[in-house]
Coordinates of C-alpha atoms and ligand atoms in Angstrom, one line a residue:
X1 CA -28.9 9.6 16.5
X2 CA -26.3 8.9 19.2
X3 CA -25.3 10.5 22.4
X4 CA -23.5 9.6 25.6
X5 CA -26.3 10.2 28.1
X6 CA -30.0 10.4 27.3
X7 CA -31.8 12.4 30.1
X8 CA -35.5 11.7 30.3
X9 CA -37.3 14.7 32.0
X10 CA -36.7 18.4 32.0
X11 CA -37.5 19.2 35.6
X12 CA -34.7 20.4 38.0
X13 CA -33.1 16.9 38.2
X14 CA -32.7 16.4 34.4
X15 CA -31.7 20.0 33.7
X16 CA -29.1 20.2 36.5
X17 CA -27.6 16.8 35.6
X18 CA -27.4 17.9 32.0
X19 CA -25.7 21.1 32.8
X20 CA -23.1 19.5 35.0
X21 CA -22.3 16.8 32.4
X22 CA -22.2 19.1 29.4
X23 CA -19.7 21.4 31.2
X24 CA -17.5 18.3 31.6
X25 CA -17.7 17.7 27.9
X26 CA -20.1 14.8 28.3
X27 CA -22.8 14.9 25.6
X28 CA -26.4 14.7 26.5
X29 CA -29.8 14.8 24.9
X30 CA -32.7 15.9 27.1
X31 CA -36.3 14.7 26.4
X32 CA -39.2 16.4 28.0
X33 CA -42.9 15.4 27.7
X34 CA -44.4 18.9 28.1
X35 CA -43.7 22.3 26.6
X36 CA -41.2 24.6 28.3
X37 CA -44.1 27.0 29.2
X38 CA -45.9 24.2 31.0
X39 CA -42.8 23.2 33.0
X40 CA -42.2 26.8 34.0
X41 CA -45.8 27.3 35.1
X42 CA -45.5 24.8 37.9
X43 CA -45.2 26.3 41.4
X44 CA -43.0 24.3 43.8
X45 CA -41.1 24.8 47.1
X46 CA -38.0 26.9 47.0
X47 CA -35.8 26.2 50.0
X48 CA -32.2 25.4 48.9
X49 CA -29.7 23.7 51.0
X50 CA -26.1 24.8 50.9
X51 CA -25.2 21.7 48.9
X52 CA -27.6 22.6 46.1
X53 CA -26.4 26.2 46.2
X54 CA -22.8 25.0 45.6
X55 CA -23.9 22.6 42.9
X56 CA -25.7 25.4 41.1
X57 CA -22.5 27.5 41.2
X58 CA -20.5 24.4 39.9
X59 CA -23.0 24.2 37.1
X60 CA -22.5 27.9 36.3
X61 CA -26.1 28.9 37.0
X62 CA -25.8 30.4 40.4
X63 CA -25.6 34.1 39.5
X64 CA -29.3 35.1 39.7
X65 CA -29.9 32.9 42.7
X66 CA -27.0 34.5 44.5
X67 CA -28.4 37.9 43.7
X68 CA -32.1 37.4 44.3
X69 CA -32.1 34.4 46.7
X70 CA -33.0 35.2 50.4
X71 CA -30.6 33.9 53.1
X72 CA -32.6 32.4 55.9
X73 CA -30.7 31.7 59.2
X74 CA -33.7 30.2 61.0
X75 CA -37.4 29.1 61.0
X76 CA -40.2 29.6 63.4
X77 CA -42.2 26.7 64.9
X78 CA -45.5 27.7 66.3
X79 CA -48.0 25.9 68.5
X80 CA -50.6 27.0 71.0
X81 CA -50.5 30.4 69.4
X82 CA -46.9 31.1 70.3
X83 CA -43.8 30.6 68.3
X84 CA -40.2 29.8 68.9
X85 CA -37.2 30.1 66.6
X86 CA -34.8 27.5 65.5
X87 CA -31.6 29.4 65.0
X88 CA -29.6 27.7 62.2
X89 CA -26.6 30.0 62.5
X90 CA -26.2 29.6 66.2
X91 CA -26.9 25.8 66.3
X92 CA -25.2 24.6 63.2
X93 CA -23.5 27.7 61.7
X94 CA -25.6 27.3 58.6
X95 CA -28.4 28.9 56.5
X96 CA -30.7 28.0 53.6
X97 CA -31.4 30.0 50.5
X98 CA -35.0 30.8 49.6
X99 CA -35.3 30.9 45.8
X100 CA -38.2 29.6 43.8
X101 CA -37.9 26.4 42.0
X102 CA -39.5 27.9 39.0
X103 CA -36.7 30.6 38.8
X104 CA -34.1 27.9 39.2
X105 CA -35.6 25.9 36.4
X106 CA -35.7 29.0 34.2
X107 CA -32.0 29.6 34.9
X108 CA -31.2 26.0 33.9
X109 CA -33.2 26.3 30.7
X110 CA -31.3 29.5 29.8
X111 CA -28.0 27.9 30.5
X112 CA -28.8 24.8 28.4
X113 CA -29.9 27.1 25.5
X114 CA -26.6 29.0 25.8
X115 CA -24.6 25.8 25.5
X116 CA -26.6 24.8 22.5
X117 CA -27.2 21.4 24.1
X118 CA -29.9 19.1 22.5
X119 CA -33.3 19.3 24.2
X120 CA -36.6 18.1 22.7
X121 CA -39.9 19.2 24.2
X122 CA -43.3 17.6 23.8
X123 CA -41.9 14.1 23.2
X124 CA -44.4 11.3 23.3
X125 CA -44.3 7.6 24.1
X126 CA -40.8 7.4 25.5
X127 CA -39.6 3.9 25.7
X128 CA -36.3 2.6 27.2
X129 CA -34.8 -0.5 25.6
X130 CA -31.8 -2.6 26.5
X131 CA -31.0 -0.8 29.8
X132 CA -29.6 -4.1 31.1
X133 CA -27.4 -4.5 28.0
X134 CA -24.3 -2.7 26.7
X135 CA -26.3 -0.8 24.1
X136 CA -29.3 0.9 25.6
X137 CA -31.6 3.0 23.4
X138 CA -34.5 5.3 23.9
X139 CA -37.4 5.4 21.4
X140 CA -40.0 8.1 21.2
X141 CA -42.3 10.2 19.0
X142 CA -41.4 13.8 18.3
X143 CA -43.2 16.1 15.8
X144 CA -45.2 13.2 14.7
X145 CA -42.0 11.1 13.8
X146 CA -40.7 8.0 15.4
X147 CA -37.2 8.6 16.7
X148 CA -34.4 6.5 18.3
X149 CA -31.3 7.5 20.3
X150 CA -28.5 5.1 21.0
X151 CA -26.5 5.9 24.1
X152 CA -24.1 4.7 26.8
X153 CA -26.4 5.6 29.8
X154 CA -30.0 6.8 30.5
X155 CA -30.8 9.1 33.4
X156 CA -34.4 8.7 34.5
X157 CA -35.2 12.2 35.7
X158 CA -38.9 12.0 34.7
X159 CA -40.6 12.5 38.1
X160 CA -43.1 10.4 39.9
X161 CA -45.3 9.7 36.9
X162 CA -42.5 9.1 34.4
X163 CA -41.6 5.9 32.5
X164 CA -38.1 5.2 33.9
X165 CA -39.0 3.7 37.3
X166 CA -41.5 1.2 35.7
X167 CA -39.0 0.1 33.1
X168 CA -37.2 -1.7 35.9
X169 CA -38.8 -5.2 36.1
X170 CA -41.1 -5.4 39.1
X171 CA -39.2 -8.4 40.4
X172 CA -36.0 -6.3 40.6
X173 CA -37.6 -3.4 42.4
X174 CA -39.0 -2.7 45.9
X175 CA -41.2 0.1 46.7
X176 CA -42.0 1.7 50.1
X177 CA -44.8 4.1 50.5
X178 CA -46.9 6.0 53.0
X179 CA -49.9 8.1 51.8
X180 CA -51.0 10.8 54.3
X181 CA -54.7 11.3 55.0
X182 CA -54.7 15.1 54.1
X183 CA -53.4 17.5 51.6
X184 CA -51.9 21.1 51.5
X185 CA -53.9 23.9 50.0
X186 CA -51.4 26.4 48.8
X187 CA -51.9 30.1 47.8
X188 CA -49.4 32.4 46.1
X189 CA -50.1 36.1 46.5
X190 CA -48.5 39.3 45.5
X191 CA -48.2 40.5 49.1
X192 CA -45.2 41.0 51.4
X193 CA -44.5 37.9 53.6
X194 CA -45.9 38.1 57.1
X195 CA -42.5 37.1 58.5
X196 CA -38.9 37.4 57.3
X197 CA -38.5 33.7 58.1
X198 CA -40.8 30.7 57.5
X199 CA -43.4 29.9 60.1
X200 CA -44.4 26.2 60.5
X201 CA -47.5 26.1 62.7
X202 CA -49.2 23.2 64.5
X203 CA -52.8 24.0 65.4
X204 CA -55.8 22.0 66.6
X205 CA -57.5 23.0 63.2
X206 CA -54.5 21.6 61.3
X207 CA -51.1 22.6 60.1
X208 CA -50.3 26.0 58.4
X209 CA -47.1 27.3 56.8
X210 CA -46.1 30.9 55.9
X211 CA -43.5 31.0 53.2
X212 CA -42.4 33.3 50.5
X213 CA -40.8 33.7 47.1
X214 CA -39.5 37.3 47.4
X215 CA -40.0 40.3 49.6
X216 CA -43.2 41.0 47.6
X217 CA -44.5 37.5 46.9
X218 CA -45.9 35.2 49.6
X219 CA -46.6 31.5 49.6
X220 CA -49.0 30.2 52.3
X221 CA -50.3 26.7 52.9
X222 CA -53.0 25.1 55.2
X223 CA -53.6 21.4 55.8
X224 CA -57.0 20.4 54.3
X225 CA -59.0 17.2 54.0
X226 CA -58.1 15.0 51.0
X227 CA -61.7 15.3 49.7
X228 CA -61.5 19.1 49.5
X229 CA -61.2 20.7 46.1
X230 CA -59.9 24.2 45.3
X231 CA -63.3 25.6 44.2
X232 CA -64.5 25.1 47.7
X233 CA -62.0 27.5 49.1
X234 CA -62.5 31.2 48.2
X235 CA -59.6 33.5 48.9
X236 CA -61.4 35.0 51.9
X237 CA -62.0 31.6 53.4
X238 CA -58.4 30.7 52.9
X239 CA -57.1 33.8 54.7
X240 CA -59.5 33.3 57.5
X241 CA -58.5 29.8 58.1
X242 CA -54.8 30.6 57.8
X243 CA -55.1 33.4 60.4
X244 CA -56.8 31.1 62.9
X245 CA -53.9 28.6 62.8
X246 CA -50.9 31.0 63.1
X247 CA -49.8 33.0 66.2
X248 CA -52.0 36.0 66.9
X249 CA -49.4 38.6 66.2
X250 CA -48.8 37.1 62.8
X251 CA -52.5 36.8 62.1
X252 CA -53.0 40.5 63.0
X253 CA -50.2 41.8 60.8
X254 CA -50.6 39.6 57.8
X255 CA -51.3 41.4 54.5
X256 CA -53.8 39.5 52.4
X257 CA -54.6 39.9 48.7
X258 CA -55.9 38.1 45.6
X259 CA -54.5 34.6 45.0
X260 CA -52.3 34.3 41.9
X261 CA -52.3 30.6 42.2
X262 CA -54.2 28.2 44.3
X263 CA -53.9 24.4 44.4
X264 CA -54.2 21.3 46.6
X265 CA -51.3 18.8 46.7
X266 CA -51.5 15.4 48.4
X267 CA -48.7 14.3 50.8
X268 CA -46.8 11.1 50.2
X269 CA -43.6 9.4 51.3
X270 CA -42.2 7.0 48.6
X271 CA -38.9 5.2 47.9
X272 CA -38.1 2.8 45.1
X273 CA -35.0 0.6 45.4
X274 CA -32.6 0.2 43.8
X275 CA -32.0 3.5 41.9
X276 CA -30.1 1.7 39.1
X277 CA -30.9 -1.0 36.7
X278 CA -28.0 -1.8 34.3
X279 CA -27.3 1.4 32.5
X280 CA -30.5 3.2 33.7
X281 CA -30.2 5.5 36.7
X282 CA -33.2 7.0 38.5
X283 CA -32.8 10.6 39.9
X284 CA -35.1 12.8 42.0
X285 CA -38.9 12.3 42.1
X286 CA -38.6 9.4 39.7
X287 CA -37.2 7.4 42.6
X288 CA -38.6 9.1 45.7
X289 CA -41.2 11.5 47.1
X290 CA -41.2 13.3 50.4
X291 CA -44.0 15.2 52.0
X292 CA -43.2 18.9 51.7
X293 CA -43.0 19.6 55.4
X294 CA -39.2 19.5 55.5
X295 CA -38.7 21.1 52.0
X296 CA -36.5 18.2 51.0
X297 CA -37.9 17.3 47.5
X298 CA -35.6 19.5 45.4
X299 CA -32.7 19.0 47.7
X300 CA -32.8 15.2 47.4
X301 CA -32.9 15.5 43.7
X302 CA -29.7 17.6 43.9
X303 CA -27.8 15.0 45.9
X304 CA -28.8 12.2 43.5
X305 CA -27.6 14.4 40.6
X306 CA -24.3 15.0 42.4
X307 CA -23.6 11.3 43.0
X308 CA -24.5 10.4 39.4
X309 CA -22.5 13.3 37.9
X310 CA -19.5 12.3 39.9
X311 CA -19.9 8.6 38.9
X312 CA -20.3 9.3 35.2
X313 CA -17.3 11.7 35.3
X314 CA -15.1 9.0 36.8
X315 CA -16.3 6.6 34.1
X316 CA -15.7 9.0 31.2
X317 CA -12.4 10.4 32.6
X318 CA -10.8 7.1 33.8
X319 CA -13.0 4.2 32.8
X320 CA -13.6 3.7 36.5
X321 CA -17.0 2.2 37.2
X322 CA -16.9 2.5 41.0
X323 CA -18.9 5.7 41.2
X324 CA -21.8 4.4 39.0
X325 CA -21.6 1.1 40.8
X326 CA -22.0 2.8 44.2
X327 CA -24.6 5.3 42.9
X328 CA -27.7 3.6 44.2
X329 CA -26.4 2.7 47.6
X330 CA -24.9 6.2 48.2
X331 CA -28.0 8.1 47.0
X332 CA -30.4 5.8 48.9
X333 CA -28.5 6.3 52.2
X334 CA -29.1 10.0 52.0
X335 CA -32.7 9.6 50.7
X336 CA -33.8 7.5 53.6
X337 CA -32.5 10.0 56.2
X338 CA -34.4 12.8 54.4
X339 CA -37.5 10.6 54.3
X340 CA -37.2 10.1 58.0
X341 CA -36.9 13.8 58.6
X342 CA -39.8 14.8 56.3
X343 CA -42.0 12.0 57.9
X344 CA -41.2 13.1 61.4
X345 CA -41.9 16.8 60.7
X346 CA -45.1 15.8 59.0
X347 CA -46.1 13.6 62.0
X348 CA -45.2 16.4 64.5
X349 CA -47.1 19.2 62.9
X350 CA -50.3 17.9 61.4
X351 CA -53.6 16.7 62.8
X352 CA -54.4 13.2 61.8
X353 CA -58.0 11.9 61.4
X354 CA -58.7 9.6 64.4
X355 CA -55.8 10.8 66.5
X356 CA -56.1 9.7 70.1
X357 CA -55.7 12.0 73.1
X358 CA -52.5 10.1 73.7
X359 CA -51.2 10.9 70.2
X360 CA -52.0 14.5 70.7
X361 CA -50.1 14.6 74.1
X362 CA -47.1 13.0 72.3
X363 CA -47.1 15.8 69.7
X364 CA -47.4 18.4 72.4
X365 CA -44.6 16.9 74.5
X366 CA -42.3 16.8 71.4
X367 CA -43.0 20.4 70.6
X368 CA -42.3 21.5 74.2
X369 CA -39.2 19.4 74.2
X370 CA -38.1 21.2 71.0
X371 CA -38.9 24.5 72.5
X372 CA -36.8 23.9 75.6
X373 CA -33.9 21.8 74.4
X374 CA -30.9 23.0 72.4
X375 CA -29.9 19.4 71.6
X376 CA -33.4 18.8 70.0
X377 CA -33.2 22.0 68.1
X378 CA -29.7 21.2 66.8
X379 CA -30.9 17.9 65.4
X380 CA -33.8 19.6 63.6
X381 CA -31.5 22.4 62.3
X382 CA -28.9 19.8 61.1
X383 CA -31.6 18.0 59.1
X384 CA -33.3 21.1 57.8
X385 CA -29.9 22.5 56.6
X386 CA -29.3 19.3 54.9
X387 CA -27.0 16.3 55.7
X388 CA -23.7 16.4 53.9
X389 CA -23.0 14.7 50.5
Ligands
LIG401 N1 -41.1 11.5 29.0 C1 -40.4 12.7 29.1 N2 -40.5 13.6 30.1 C2 -41.3 13.1 31.1 C3 -42.0 11.9 31.1 C4 -41.8 11.1 30.0 N3 -42.4 9.9 29.8 N4 -42.7 11.7 32.2 C5 -42.4 12.9 33.0 N5 -41.6 13.7 32.3 C6 -41.1 15.0 32.7 C7 -42.2 15.8 33.4 O1 -43.0 16.5 32.5 C8 -41.4 16.8 34.3 O2 -41.1 18.0 33.6 O3 -40.1 14.8 33.7 C9 -40.1 16.0 34.5 C10 -39.9 15.6 35.9 O4 -39.7 16.8 36.7 P1 -40.1 16.9 38.3 O5 -41.4 16.2 38.5 O6 -40.0 18.3 38.6 O7 -39.0 16.0 39.0 P2 -37.5 16.3 39.3 O8 -36.8 16.9 38.2 O9 -36.9 15.0 39.9 O10 -37.6 17.4 40.5 C11 -37.5 17.0 41.8 O11 -38.6 19.1 41.9 O12 -40.6 18.8 40.9 C12 -40.0 19.0 42.1 O13 -41.3 18.0 43.8 C13 -40.2 17.9 43.0 O14 -39.0 19.2 44.4 C14 -38.9 18.0 43.7 C15 -37.9 18.2 42.6
LIG402 C1 -42.7 26.8 49.8 O1 -42.3 27.9 49.9 O2 -43.4 26.4 48.9 C2 -42.4 25.8 50.9 C3 -41.5 26.1 51.8 C4 -41.1 25.2 52.8 C5 -41.7 24.0 52.8 C6 -42.6 23.6 51.9 C7 -43.0 24.5 50.9 O3 -41.4 23.1 53.8

């Protein structure tokens, strides 16, 4: 079998890249390790920057997001039981769209089906060969049979635990990492959100976040110890703890209910450089991870996809390799800025084990500065809305 671009991974990065390329007449085969049902059962953040919204329209998959997505023109930051608003519209004339990543992934699967583009699920033992040659190929097992695809390029969109990144020889790759000493316990519940906009709360008992998926579906998180497991947290204990950490008026008005999903996620910052090795390109979580505090994971995947799509288009349209040659440097320049933002939001809002009284005062001072300074709020809004690409 032969195609132009093999895409490894059927998460948002792989699906969006595939959609953009297919619409340009560039042939792709997408390989996904899990079943479609498994991929669509994953619950992930759903805050979309305008850049991603535009890209979804460009890919022809923006319709449902446009209809059902919620426009948010600000967020609340809370500390010491009071909140203040970062007004995106006033500060930077922008907004984000709240639309679940699961829904976005569903739209992309439907669009790929409609195009009749090749997509194999439950592939096993994916191996990349010859990425540093003119003739790369991908070998794998599907339906019990060994298969091979020859191609021009390989897009490694296979997430943090995929095979693509580790195909790049260790002596050609640098990795930068910070693992945070806590996790987020998340609950999805069929209840109206406590606030029309997201609330990010710093509290002496730890961070809390009030988010949502729709006007009747809420998503809440609390910072927990890394050793905690989900079974330890009953729904009642979760709601009690959340209420203690958010401002009183929110705690009093929150509607609680049974959890539909409850899970603990670790927090990590990670970047692998470079994002290209020969004819293999890394996209999204395969190359970098951010802690969820700035909602940047999905949006960074989108800017990678944009740069790679543009580069491949230039190559196929005009034989011009400049776009793919610049891919890694361009993508990484944006990745590092979002890493910085996500790291700074995480540092600002969480309690760290062993934090000194000095560290606590620094957090407090930074929150008070943010509360009182329009310049500081503008910097936060600019980053939250997403730097240009
Ligand atoms: N072969 C084929 N598929 C693989 C392999 C493999 N060896 N390893 C992993 N995969 C698949 C996973 O099953 C997953 O569906 O690759 C996909 C990667 O998807 P994501 O982890 O969602 O990563 P990405 O598409 O880059 O999305 C980035 O979405 O998942 C969130 O936190 C993430 O918000 C970020 C954004
Ligand atoms: C979410 O809704 O899951 C969410 C929103 C904002 C974040 C992180 C997660 O910063």
